[in-house]
C-alpha cells in the first residue's frame, strides 16, 4: 500500500514537541505514550538502594552521595513495577570525568548483564545534569542498578525518575529517497489493525502489514527537512520524524571560502541554507549538510531543525551564527578546521554532518568498522544479534578519533579531539535514505578536522594518528626484572605446568605438552634449560624455536619446517591464493581473504629465509603479489569467526609476510605493502583512555564469535595485539613513517598491565584472553606469558628467537646471535653450552661453545 502526500503543509510544525524516543536497538524514533511516573528522592533515606560494589553511600541534604573507592562502583535496589518499558532519568553531579550506566532486570530476564544496560558519558563540571535512557522490561521491572561512574570519587544523585512507557506498534522500518520524494516504510508490528491519520487522510494498517508513505520535497533549497507526522488515535500519541534532503542542484547563494591544498578543489558556503560543499571542477566530493544543527533529543544522527546561518569572514574562513549554534570554519590546505558549539550551555549540537559522494571503495570507523568496496556499515555479516547496529555506538568502543570514507571521487576523513563526543557513521546514509556516506559528531562543543584528499583509507589512518600523535607510554606495572620473574614463575611454578608439560592456557581442557616455546622462554629467562623427553612445536602466540637447537633436535625442527612448507605449497592455488572452505565462509563474498592468505605466506617466506629454499620463496612471493588486491585486514581467525570479519591478526600476518618479502628481495613495493598493512592495524588499538588499563589495549576483531557471542567490539584481546606489535618491530628497522617501536611497546605494556599480578594467586603471570574495560576485569581463559616475554626482549633489542645470518652464498641458523665473516660463522654463544646450527638448510653441526664460536662453513 502506498500513500503519497506533499510535504509543504507540514513545514510549520517542525518546532512542535512530540512524544517520541529513539529506539535502543535501531535508529528511527518510536511513538510512545507516557503513563504514570515514580520519582525516587532522597529527602528521607536511601530509598532502598544498597552499596554492592566498590562504594559507600550516605544521604546528605536530600541527596544520595556515592563515594566510589574503585573503578566499578554500583548501587542496587529491588523493584516490583509492572510496566514493559520505562524511561529512567537520573539527575547527578560530579567532578569526576568518567562514564555512568544503568542496569536492570525484568521478570523475564532476572540476571544482570550487558544486554540490559545503558551507558552514558558524564559531564564532570560539578553542575547538575539529567541523564535519560529507555529500558525494556518484559514482564515488569524487578531490579535497578546505578553505576554512577567508573573512577574513584564523589557522585551525588538528586533524584531518579521512572516513567512507564507504552510503545505503539507502528514503526518506521526504513527510509528511502526516490524520484517521487522520501519514502517511509511503516510497519504494524502488532497482531491487530491500527488506525493512523495524516492531514485529511485516515487509514487502517492491517495486523502485521506495512504501508509506504511518500512525502514530496520542493528541491528549491540545497538542504530541506521532509517530515512525517502520523497521528495514532488508538494510542493517544503520534509518530513524527524528519529527514534531511540534500539537493546540490537546488538554487543557493554560494560563496567561495578558499581553495584546498589541491588548487582544483573549491570550498563553498551557502550560509543561509546551512550547507558547505567541496568540489573539484563540477564534481562535488563532499558536503556538510547541515554544517551544524541543534541535536535532536530522539537520538544521534537525527535532525529535527536546521537553523539559518549568518557568516562573517575571518582569515582563511568564516565565523557562523544561527539559532542555538555558532562556530568557525577555517581552511588549512586540504583540511577544514571546525569549531562548533551550542549557544545554550545545557544543549548539544550535531555537526558537521558530512556527506561523502561517489561509490564506496573503503571505509573505517575506528574500533567498529573496516569496510571494503561497496560494503554497508552496521551489517549482519559479522554480528547477527542486535549489536550489529553501531551507527552511534557506545563511545568506549571507539578506539581513536577517526571516521573516513574513500570513494571513487575522494577520500574524506574526520577526526576530533574530545572522545566524550558521540560519533555517528552510516554507509549508505540510512538516516536520510540515500546512497551517500554520512558521518557526524554530537556534543556541546565540537572541535574537529575534516580532510579531503586522494588515496587509500590507510592514508587517513596515518593522518589522524599524526594529527594527535601516539600517546605517551603507559606506566609499566613493574620493573623489567620483576616482569621477567613473573613470567618465569608462571612457567615454572604455576598450574599451567605439570609432569606432562605445559598447557597453552591454564584451564584443564588445554592439554599439557612439551611445547618448544615454553622451554625456549624458560631458558632465555633463567639460563636453565628444562629437561624434557621430547618437544612439540608451538605453545605461545609468538614462536621461539631455539630449544630445538639447544636439545640436539635441530633435525626434527628442520623436518617439521620442511613438511609444513611442503604442505602449504600443496594447498596454494595457481594464482598464489589460499582458499577457505567451511562454516565460516558465511558472510563473505569470496572464499579467500587477506589474513587467510597472509599467514601461510609468512610461514613460507620465513622458511625460505632460514633455509634458502627456492620453492618456498617463489610460492611466498606469489602470494604477496596476489594479496595486493585486498583492501581490508580480515579472515585470520576462522576457527571461530567469519572469513569476512576485520581482524588485527590479519594486519599482523600481512606486515610480517611483506617485511619478510622485502628482506629477501629488497623490492620497494613489498615494503610499501608492509607499511600499508601496519597502518591498517592502528584502528584496532586504543589511542586514548579513561580507565587505568585501557591505553594501547587492542581489539581483536570487529565481529562476534559464531556471529553472536561474545561480541569482541570494545573487548580487548591483548594476545592478538602482541602478535601485531611484534610485526611492527620487524617493520621498524626499514620504515620510519611512525615510531613503530613506540606503538609496539605501548601494546606490550598494556598486556603487562592486564597480566595477573603475583599477589593474586596461582594464575599470577598469566595473560587473560580478554579484558573488560569498564569493570577493569581479567577474563579467561588464562594464557601462558611466552609472547609477553619474547616481545619485551625484542623491543629491547635482545636475542629472542632463532638468529639467521646470510652472506657469501651461505646462511646459518643458530639459537644465538650469528654473523658470517668470510668462510666462517661467528656465533656469540654461552661458554659451556652445547647447541646445534643449521647451515644452508641442510647441514647440521653440534657445537660445544667456548663463548665466541667460529665455525667453518667449508
Short mmCIF file of C-alpha atoms in Angstrom, two decimals, residues 261-688:
data_model
loop_
_atom_site.label_atom_id
_atom_site.label_comp_id
_atom_site.label_asym_id
_atom_site.label_seq_id
_atom_site.Cartn_x
_atom_site.Cartn_y
_atom_site.Cartn_z
CA UNK A 261 45.63 22.06 -0.83
CA UNK A 262 44.71 20.83 -4.28
CA UNK A 263 44.13 24.12 -6.12
CA UNK A 264 41.45 22.44 -8.20
CA UNK A 265 39.38 21.85 -5.05
CA UNK A 266 36.95 24.63 -4.14
CA UNK A 267 35.26 25.07 -0.74
CA UNK A 268 31.92 26.90 -0.99
CA UNK A 269 29.46 28.04 1.66
CA UNK A 270 25.75 28.78 1.42
CA UNK A 271 25.33 30.19 4.92
CA UNK A 272 21.62 30.94 4.69
CA UNK A 273 20.99 27.31 3.85
CA UNK A 274 23.44 25.94 6.44
CA UNK A 275 25.44 23.98 3.89
CA UNK A 276 29.04 23.78 2.72
CA UNK A 277 30.32 21.80 -0.23
CA UNK A 278 33.73 20.76 -1.53
CA UNK A 279 34.07 20.20 -5.24
CA UNK A 280 36.72 19.51 -7.83
CA UNK A 281 35.63 21.18 -11.00
CA UNK A 282 31.93 20.41 -11.34
CA UNK A 283 32.15 17.22 -9.27
CA UNK A 284 31.00 17.52 -5.66
CA UNK A 285 33.27 15.44 -3.44
CA UNK A 286 31.56 16.04 -0.11
CA UNK A 287 29.09 18.34 1.60
CA UNK A 288 28.40 19.48 5.13
CA UNK A 289 24.64 19.41 5.12
CA UNK A 290 23.81 20.79 7.55
CA UNK A 291 27.03 22.26 8.84
CA UNK A 292 25.62 22.25 12.36
CA UNK A 293 22.18 21.89 13.93
CA UNK A 294 20.68 21.52 17.40
CA UNK A 295 20.85 17.89 18.49
CA UNK A 296 17.58 16.02 18.22
CA UNK A 297 16.75 14.58 21.69
CA UNK A 298 15.43 11.45 19.99
CA UNK A 299 18.93 10.23 19.17
CA UNK A 300 22.24 10.78 17.46
CA UNK A 301 22.04 11.05 13.70
CA UNK A 302 18.57 12.61 13.77
CA UNK A 303 17.99 16.24 12.76
CA UNK A 304 14.71 18.00 13.63
CA UNK A 305 15.57 21.63 12.90
CA UNK A 306 18.08 23.30 10.60
CA UNK A 307 18.79 26.89 11.60
CA UNK A 308 19.67 29.52 9.05
CA UNK A 309 23.21 30.79 9.44
CA UNK A 310 24.91 34.13 9.10
CA UNK A 311 28.55 34.15 8.04
CA UNK A 312 31.25 36.70 8.79
CA UNK A 313 34.61 36.41 7.03
CA UNK A 314 37.70 35.69 9.14
CA UNK A 315 41.25 34.90 7.96
CA UNK A 316 41.11 31.72 5.85
CA UNK A 317 37.49 31.06 6.73
CA UNK A 318 34.22 32.26 8.23
CA UNK A 319 32.51 32.70 11.56
CA UNK A 320 28.95 31.34 11.62
CA UNK A 321 25.99 32.10 13.86
CA UNK A 322 22.45 30.75 13.95
CA UNK A 323 19.64 29.95 16.35
CA UNK A 324 21.19 27.79 19.07
CA UNK A 325 24.51 27.30 17.24
CA UNK A 326 27.73 29.14 16.49
CA UNK A 327 31.29 28.45 15.43
CA UNK A 328 34.09 28.95 12.96
CA UNK A 329 35.26 27.18 9.82
CA UNK A 330 38.79 27.66 8.53
CA UNK A 331 40.65 26.14 5.59
CA UNK A 332 44.20 24.84 6.06
CA UNK A 333 45.46 23.22 2.86
CA UNK A 334 43.40 20.04 2.45
CA UNK A 335 41.73 20.34 5.85
CA UNK A 336 38.70 22.15 7.21
CA UNK A 337 39.14 23.20 10.84
CA UNK A 338 35.76 23.28 12.54
CA UNK A 339 34.98 24.76 15.95
CA UNK A 340 31.26 24.42 16.63
CA UNK A 341 29.22 24.82 19.80
CA UNK A 342 25.73 25.19 21.19
CA UNK A 343 24.90 28.68 22.44
CA UNK A 344 22.88 27.25 25.34
CA UNK A 345 25.26 25.70 27.87
CA UNK A 346 22.79 22.89 28.58
CA UNK A 347 22.24 21.95 24.94
CA UNK A 348 24.00 19.81 22.38
CA UNK A 349 24.58 20.12 18.67
CA UNK A 350 25.22 17.71 15.83
CA UNK A 351 27.80 18.59 13.24
CA UNK A 352 29.49 18.67 10.95
CA UNK A 353 27.08 16.37 9.11
CA UNK A 354 29.48 15.16 6.44
CA UNK A 355 28.17 13.55 3.27
CA UNK A 356 30.78 11.90 1.04
CA UNK A 357 29.66 11.21 -2.53
CA UNK A 358 30.61 8.53 -5.01
CA UNK A 359 30.93 4.76 -4.94
CA UNK A 360 32.46 3.41 -1.75
CA UNK A 361 35.92 1.90 -2.11
CA UNK A 362 36.92 1.73 1.58
CA UNK A 363 35.71 2.92 4.94
CA UNK A 364 36.86 2.94 8.54
CA UNK A 365 35.23 3.79 11.85
CA UNK A 366 37.98 3.15 14.37
CA UNK A 367 37.04 0.32 16.70
CA UNK A 368 33.89 -0.67 14.84
CA UNK A 369 34.08 -0.83 11.04
CA UNK A 370 36.66 -1.59 8.36
CA UNK A 371 34.82 -1.67 5.04
CA UNK A 372 35.72 -2.74 1.54
CA UNK A 373 34.28 -1.86 -1.83
CA UNK A 374 30.51 -1.34 -1.74
CA UNK A 375 30.10 -2.69 1.81
CA UNK A 376 27.50 -1.42 4.27
CA UNK A 377 28.07 -0.31 7.83
CA UNK A 378 26.20 -1.96 10.71
CA UNK A 379 25.65 -5.05 8.57
CA UNK A 380 24.93 -8.53 9.93
CA UNK A 381 27.87 -10.11 8.08
CA UNK A 382 30.00 -10.20 11.24
CA UNK A 383 27.38 -9.83 14.01
CA UNK A 384 23.86 -11.21 13.73
CA UNK A 385 22.45 -10.00 17.05
CA UNK A 386 21.07 -6.52 17.70
CA UNK A 387 24.62 -5.46 18.50
CA UNK A 388 25.29 -5.23 14.76
CA UNK A 389 23.69 -1.77 14.94
CA UNK A 390 26.64 0.53 15.55
CA UNK A 391 25.77 3.73 13.71
CA UNK A 392 26.05 5.68 17.00
CA UNK A 393 27.97 3.30 19.27
CA UNK A 394 28.94 3.34 22.89
CA UNK A 395 31.83 5.80 22.77
CA UNK A 396 34.01 3.36 24.77
CA UNK A 397 34.01 1.15 21.67
CA UNK A 398 35.74 3.86 19.62
CA UNK A 399 39.49 3.23 19.68
CA UNK A 400 40.71 6.53 18.21
CA UNK A 401 39.06 9.68 16.81
CA UNK A 402 38.68 8.72 13.17
CA UNK A 403 35.89 8.14 10.68
CA UNK A 404 36.64 8.02 6.97
CA UNK A 405 35.24 7.10 3.59
CA UNK A 406 37.15 6.53 0.40
CA UNK A 407 35.06 6.81 -2.75
CA UNK A 408 35.80 6.91 -6.45
CA UNK A 409 35.77 10.71 -6.09
CA UNK A 410 37.90 11.40 -3.00
CA UNK A 411 38.94 10.22 0.43
CA UNK A 412 37.13 12.03 3.23
CA UNK A 413 38.27 11.78 6.85
CA UNK A 414 37.01 13.29 10.10
CA UNK A 415 38.98 13.47 13.35
CA UNK A 416 38.25 15.21 16.66
CA UNK A 417 39.92 15.96 19.99
CA UNK A 418 37.27 15.07 22.60
CA UNK A 419 36.49 11.38 22.99
CA UNK A 420 33.40 12.33 25.00
CA UNK A 421 31.69 13.29 21.75
CA UNK A 422 29.24 10.89 20.14
CA UNK A 423 30.32 9.90 16.60
CA UNK A 424 27.78 8.76 14.01
CA UNK A 425 28.73 6.71 10.93
CA UNK A 426 26.48 5.27 8.24
CA UNK A 427 27.06 3.96 4.73
CA UNK A 428 24.79 4.11 2.95
CA UNK A 429 23.08 7.01 4.69
CA UNK A 430 20.20 5.11 6.30
CA UNK A 431 19.22 8.17 8.32
CA UNK A 432 18.09 10.01 5.20
CA UNK A 433 17.51 7.06 2.87
CA UNK A 434 20.24 7.98 0.38
CA UNK A 435 23.26 6.25 -1.10
CA UNK A 436 25.89 8.74 0.01
CA UNK A 437 28.06 8.12 3.06
CA UNK A 438 27.30 10.03 6.28
CA UNK A 439 29.33 10.83 9.39
CA UNK A 440 28.87 13.41 12.13
CA UNK A 441 29.62 14.27 15.74
CA UNK A 442 27.32 15.17 18.61
CA UNK A 443 28.08 17.11 21.79
CA UNK A 444 28.02 20.57 23.34
CA UNK A 445 31.33 21.77 21.88
CA UNK A 446 32.89 20.12 18.83
CA UNK A 447 36.42 20.71 17.61
CA UNK A 448 37.15 18.65 14.53
CA UNK A 449 39.16 18.49 11.34
CA UNK A 450 37.84 17.29 8.02
CA UNK A 451 40.31 16.23 5.36
CA UNK A 452 39.57 15.90 1.65
CA UNK A 453 42.29 14.14 -0.30
CA UNK A 454 43.11 11.32 -2.67
CA UNK A 455 44.45 7.98 -1.56
CA UNK A 456 43.53 4.94 0.48
CA UNK A 457 41.89 4.74 3.87
CA UNK A 458 45.26 3.86 5.41
CA UNK A 459 46.43 7.36 4.44
CA UNK A 460 43.59 8.72 6.57
CA UNK A 461 44.63 6.47 9.46
CA UNK A 462 48.14 7.88 9.21
CA UNK A 463 46.80 11.44 9.02
CA UNK A 464 44.66 11.08 12.15
CA UNK A 465 47.44 9.31 14.06
CA UNK A 466 49.95 12.03 13.23
CA UNK A 467 47.42 14.77 13.89
CA UNK A 468 47.15 13.86 17.57
CA UNK A 469 50.39 11.87 17.92
CA UNK A 470 50.94 8.49 19.51
CA UNK A 471 50.15 8.86 23.23
CA UNK A 472 52.95 8.60 25.80
CA UNK A 473 53.61 5.09 27.02
CA UNK A 474 51.53 3.86 29.98
CA UNK A 475 53.28 3.32 33.28
CA UNK A 476 54.69 -0.21 33.38
CA UNK A 477 53.16 -2.20 36.24
CA UNK A 478 56.56 -3.49 37.41
CA UNK A 479 60.26 -3.27 36.63
CA UNK A 480 61.73 -5.28 33.78
CA UNK A 481 63.41 -7.75 36.13
CA UNK A 482 60.17 -8.16 38.09
CA UNK A 483 58.33 -8.65 34.82
CA UNK A 484 60.64 -11.44 33.70
CA UNK A 485 60.47 -13.08 37.13
CA UNK A 486 56.68 -13.03 37.00
CA UNK A 487 56.68 -14.72 33.60
CA UNK A 488 59.21 -17.27 34.79
CA UNK A 489 57.19 -18.08 37.91
CA UNK A 490 54.11 -18.72 35.79
CA UNK A 491 56.03 -21.18 33.61
CA UNK A 492 57.96 -22.99 36.34
CA UNK A 493 55.79 -22.87 39.48
CA UNK A 494 52.28 -22.06 38.31
CA UNK A 495 49.50 -24.55 37.49
CA UNK A 496 49.97 -24.19 33.73
CA UNK A 497 52.71 -26.83 34.05
CA UNK A 498 52.54 -30.44 35.21
CA UNK A 499 54.53 -33.61 34.66
CA UNK A 500 53.20 -33.84 31.09
CA UNK A 501 54.34 -30.37 30.09
CA UNK A 502 52.64 -27.01 29.69
CA UNK A 503 49.19 -26.00 28.53
CA UNK A 504 48.73 -23.15 26.13
CA UNK A 505 46.22 -21.97 28.74
CA UNK A 506 45.96 -22.89 32.42
CA UNK A 507 42.47 -24.37 32.29
CA UNK A 508 42.43 -28.20 32.41
CA UNK A 509 40.84 -28.58 28.97
CA UNK A 510 44.12 -27.37 27.44
CA UNK A 511 46.35 -30.43 27.03
CA UNK A 512 49.78 -30.32 28.68
CA UNK A 513 52.59 -30.96 26.22
CA UNK A 514 56.30 -30.22 25.99
CA UNK A 515 55.93 -27.11 23.85
CA UNK A 516 59.13 -25.69 22.42
CA UNK A 517 58.08 -22.08 23.09
CA UNK A 518 57.81 -22.71 26.84
CA UNK A 519 61.17 -24.48 27.00
CA UNK A 520 62.84 -21.70 25.00
CA UNK A 521 61.26 -18.96 27.12
CA UNK A 522 62.36 -20.56 30.40
CA UNK A 523 65.89 -20.88 29.04
CA UNK A 524 66.00 -17.24 27.97
CA UNK A 525 64.61 -16.00 31.29
CA UNK A 526 66.66 -18.23 33.60
CA UNK A 527 69.62 -19.55 31.64
CA UNK A 528 68.50 -23.04 32.59
CA UNK A 529 67.18 -25.50 30.04
CA UNK A 530 64.29 -27.65 31.34
CA UNK A 531 64.82 -31.38 30.96
CA UNK A 532 62.08 -32.65 28.64
CA UNK A 533 61.65 -36.08 27.00
CA UNK A 534 60.65 -34.58 23.66
CA UNK A 535 59.44 -31.34 22.05
CA UNK A 536 56.34 -30.36 20.13
CA UNK A 537 56.02 -27.17 18.05
CA UNK A 538 54.37 -24.01 19.29
CA UNK A 539 52.77 -23.24 22.62
CA UNK A 540 53.00 -19.44 22.52
CA UNK A 541 51.46 -16.83 20.27
CA UNK A 542 54.96 -15.76 19.26
CA UNK A 543 57.34 -18.59 18.50
CA UNK A 544 60.87 -19.21 19.69
CA UNK A 545 62.26 -22.45 18.23
CA UNK A 546 65.64 -22.16 19.97
CA UNK A 547 65.07 -25.16 22.22
CA UNK A 548 65.17 -27.48 19.21
CA UNK A 549 68.78 -26.36 18.69
CA UNK A 550 69.70 -26.45 22.38
CA UNK A 551 68.49 -30.01 22.97
CA UNK A 552 70.06 -31.68 19.96
CA UNK A 553 66.83 -31.77 17.98
CA UNK A 554 67.65 -29.43 15.08
CA UNK A 555 66.98 -32.26 12.62
CA UNK A 556 63.42 -32.59 13.98
CA UNK A 557 62.96 -28.84 13.60
CA UNK A 558 64.21 -28.92 10.03
CA UNK A 559 61.94 -31.83 9.13
CA UNK A 560 58.94 -30.11 10.72
CA UNK A 561 59.61 -26.83 8.91
CA UNK A 562 60.12 -28.62 5.59
CA UNK A 563 56.90 -30.63 5.95
CA UNK A 564 54.96 -27.53 6.94
CA UNK A 565 56.21 -25.63 3.90
CA UNK A 566 55.51 -28.51 1.55
CA UNK A 567 52.01 -28.84 2.95
CA UNK A 568 51.30 -25.16 2.41
CA UNK A 569 52.63 -25.24 -1.14
CA UNK A 570 50.31 -28.16 -1.86
CA UNK A 571 47.35 -26.06 -0.66
CA UNK A 572 48.35 -22.97 -2.64
CA UNK A 573 46.27 -22.20 -5.72
CA UNK A 574 47.86 -21.45 -9.11
CA UNK A 575 47.17 -17.73 -8.69
CA UNK A 576 49.06 -17.68 -5.38
CA UNK A 577 45.97 -17.59 -3.17
CA UNK A 578 44.82 -19.84 -0.35
CA UNK A 579 41.16 -20.79 -0.33
CA UNK A 580 38.91 -21.46 2.66
CA UNK A 581 36.04 -23.91 2.85
CA UNK A 582 33.99 -24.35 5.99
CA UNK A 583 31.19 -22.88 8.08
CA UNK A 584 32.89 -19.51 8.49
CA UNK A 585 32.65 -18.78 4.79
CA UNK A 586 29.16 -17.46 5.56
CA UNK A 587 29.09 -13.69 5.40
CA UNK A 588 31.95 -13.29 2.96
CA UNK A 589 31.68 -12.64 -0.76
CA UNK A 590 34.57 -14.93 -1.77
CA UNK A 591 36.46 -17.91 -0.40
CA UNK A 592 39.69 -16.10 0.39
CA UNK A 593 40.80 -13.10 2.44
CA UNK A 594 43.91 -11.10 3.25
CA UNK A 595 44.54 -12.67 6.63
CA UNK A 596 43.78 -16.16 5.42
CA UNK A 597 46.48 -15.82 2.74
CA UNK A 598 48.97 -13.85 4.79
CA UNK A 599 49.63 -16.44 7.46
CA UNK A 600 50.84 -19.18 5.06
CA UNK A 601 52.77 -16.58 3.05
CA UNK A 602 54.62 -15.50 6.20
CA UNK A 603 55.41 -19.12 7.09
CA UNK A 604 56.71 -19.91 3.61
CA UNK A 605 58.90 -16.84 3.48
CA UNK A 606 60.25 -17.44 6.97
CA UNK A 607 61.22 -20.95 5.89
CA UNK A 608 62.84 -19.54 2.76
CA UNK A 609 64.79 -17.03 4.85
CA UNK A 610 66.03 -19.68 7.28
CA UNK A 611 66.88 -22.38 4.74
CA UNK A 612 67.24 -20.69 1.34
CA UNK A 613 64.53 -22.95 -0.11
CA UNK A 614 63.80 -21.53 -3.58
CA UNK A 615 60.43 -23.22 -3.99
CA UNK A 616 59.17 -21.76 -0.72
CA UNK A 617 60.49 -18.34 -1.75
CA UNK A 618 58.74 -18.49 -5.11
CA UNK A 619 55.49 -19.64 -3.52
CA UNK A 620 55.59 -16.99 -0.80
CA UNK A 621 56.29 -14.17 -3.25
CA UNK A 622 53.46 -15.36 -5.45
CA UNK A 623 51.09 -14.96 -2.55
CA UNK A 624 52.47 -11.50 -1.78
CA UNK A 625 51.71 -10.40 -5.33
CA UNK A 626 48.24 -11.91 -5.17
CA UNK A 627 47.42 -10.17 -1.87
CA UNK A 628 47.86 -6.69 -3.33
CA UNK A 629 44.22 -6.93 -4.41
CA UNK A 630 42.96 -6.87 -0.81
CA UNK A 631 41.75 -3.71 0.91
CA UNK A 632 40.65 -4.95 4.35
CA UNK A 633 42.59 -6.89 7.01
CA UNK A 634 40.27 -9.82 7.64
CA UNK A 635 39.86 -13.56 7.83
CA UNK A 636 42.72 -14.60 10.14
CA UNK A 637 40.62 -16.30 12.84
CA UNK A 638 38.40 -18.76 11.01
CA UNK A 639 38.38 -21.16 13.96
CA UNK A 640 35.51 -19.08 15.38
CA UNK A 641 34.87 -16.05 13.16
CA UNK A 642 33.69 -15.33 9.65
CA UNK A 643 36.26 -15.06 6.88
CA UNK A 644 34.73 -11.62 6.35
CA UNK A 645 35.47 -10.23 9.83
CA UNK A 646 38.05 -7.40 10.05
CA UNK A 647 40.93 -8.58 12.20
CA UNK A 648 44.13 -7.14 13.76
CA UNK A 649 45.73 -10.58 13.47
CA UNK A 650 45.33 -10.26 9.71
CA UNK A 651 47.19 -6.93 9.88
CA UNK A 652 49.95 -8.64 11.85
CA UNK A 653 50.40 -11.54 9.42
CA UNK A 654 50.32 -9.18 6.44
CA UNK A 655 53.05 -6.98 7.90
CA UNK A 656 55.23 -9.98 8.72
CA UNK A 657 54.77 -11.52 5.29
CA UNK A 658 55.60 -8.35 3.38
CA UNK A 659 58.54 -7.47 5.62
CA UNK A 660 59.96 -10.92 5.02
CA UNK A 661 59.38 -10.48 1.29
CA UNK A 662 61.22 -7.17 1.39
CA UNK A 663 64.13 -8.65 3.32
CA UNK A 664 64.50 -11.43 0.75
CA UNK A 665 64.07 -9.34 -2.42
CA UNK A 666 64.60 -5.65 -1.48
CA UNK A 667 61.51 -4.85 -3.56
CA UNK A 668 60.15 -1.46 -2.56
CA UNK A 669 56.56 -2.43 -3.38
CA UNK A 670 56.69 -5.09 -0.68
CA UNK A 671 57.87 -2.57 1.90
CA UNK A 672 55.08 -0.22 0.82
CA UNK A 673 52.57 -3.01 1.39
CA UNK A 674 54.06 -3.80 4.80
CA UNK A 675 53.63 -0.13 5.75
CA UNK A 676 50.04 -0.07 4.47
CA UNK A 677 49.05 -3.11 6.49
CA UNK A 678 50.84 -1.80 9.58
CA UNK A 679 48.63 1.29 9.34
CA UNK A 680 45.56 -0.92 8.95
CA UNK A 681 46.11 -2.32 12.45
CA UNK A 682 46.10 1.04 14.23
CA UNK A 683 42.27 1.41 14.40
CA UNK A 684 42.22 -1.77 16.50
CA UNK A 685 44.42 -0.08 19.15
CA UNK A 686 43.09 2.25 21.86
CA UNK A 687 44.93 5.54 21.49
CA UNK A 688 43.01 7.17 24.35
#
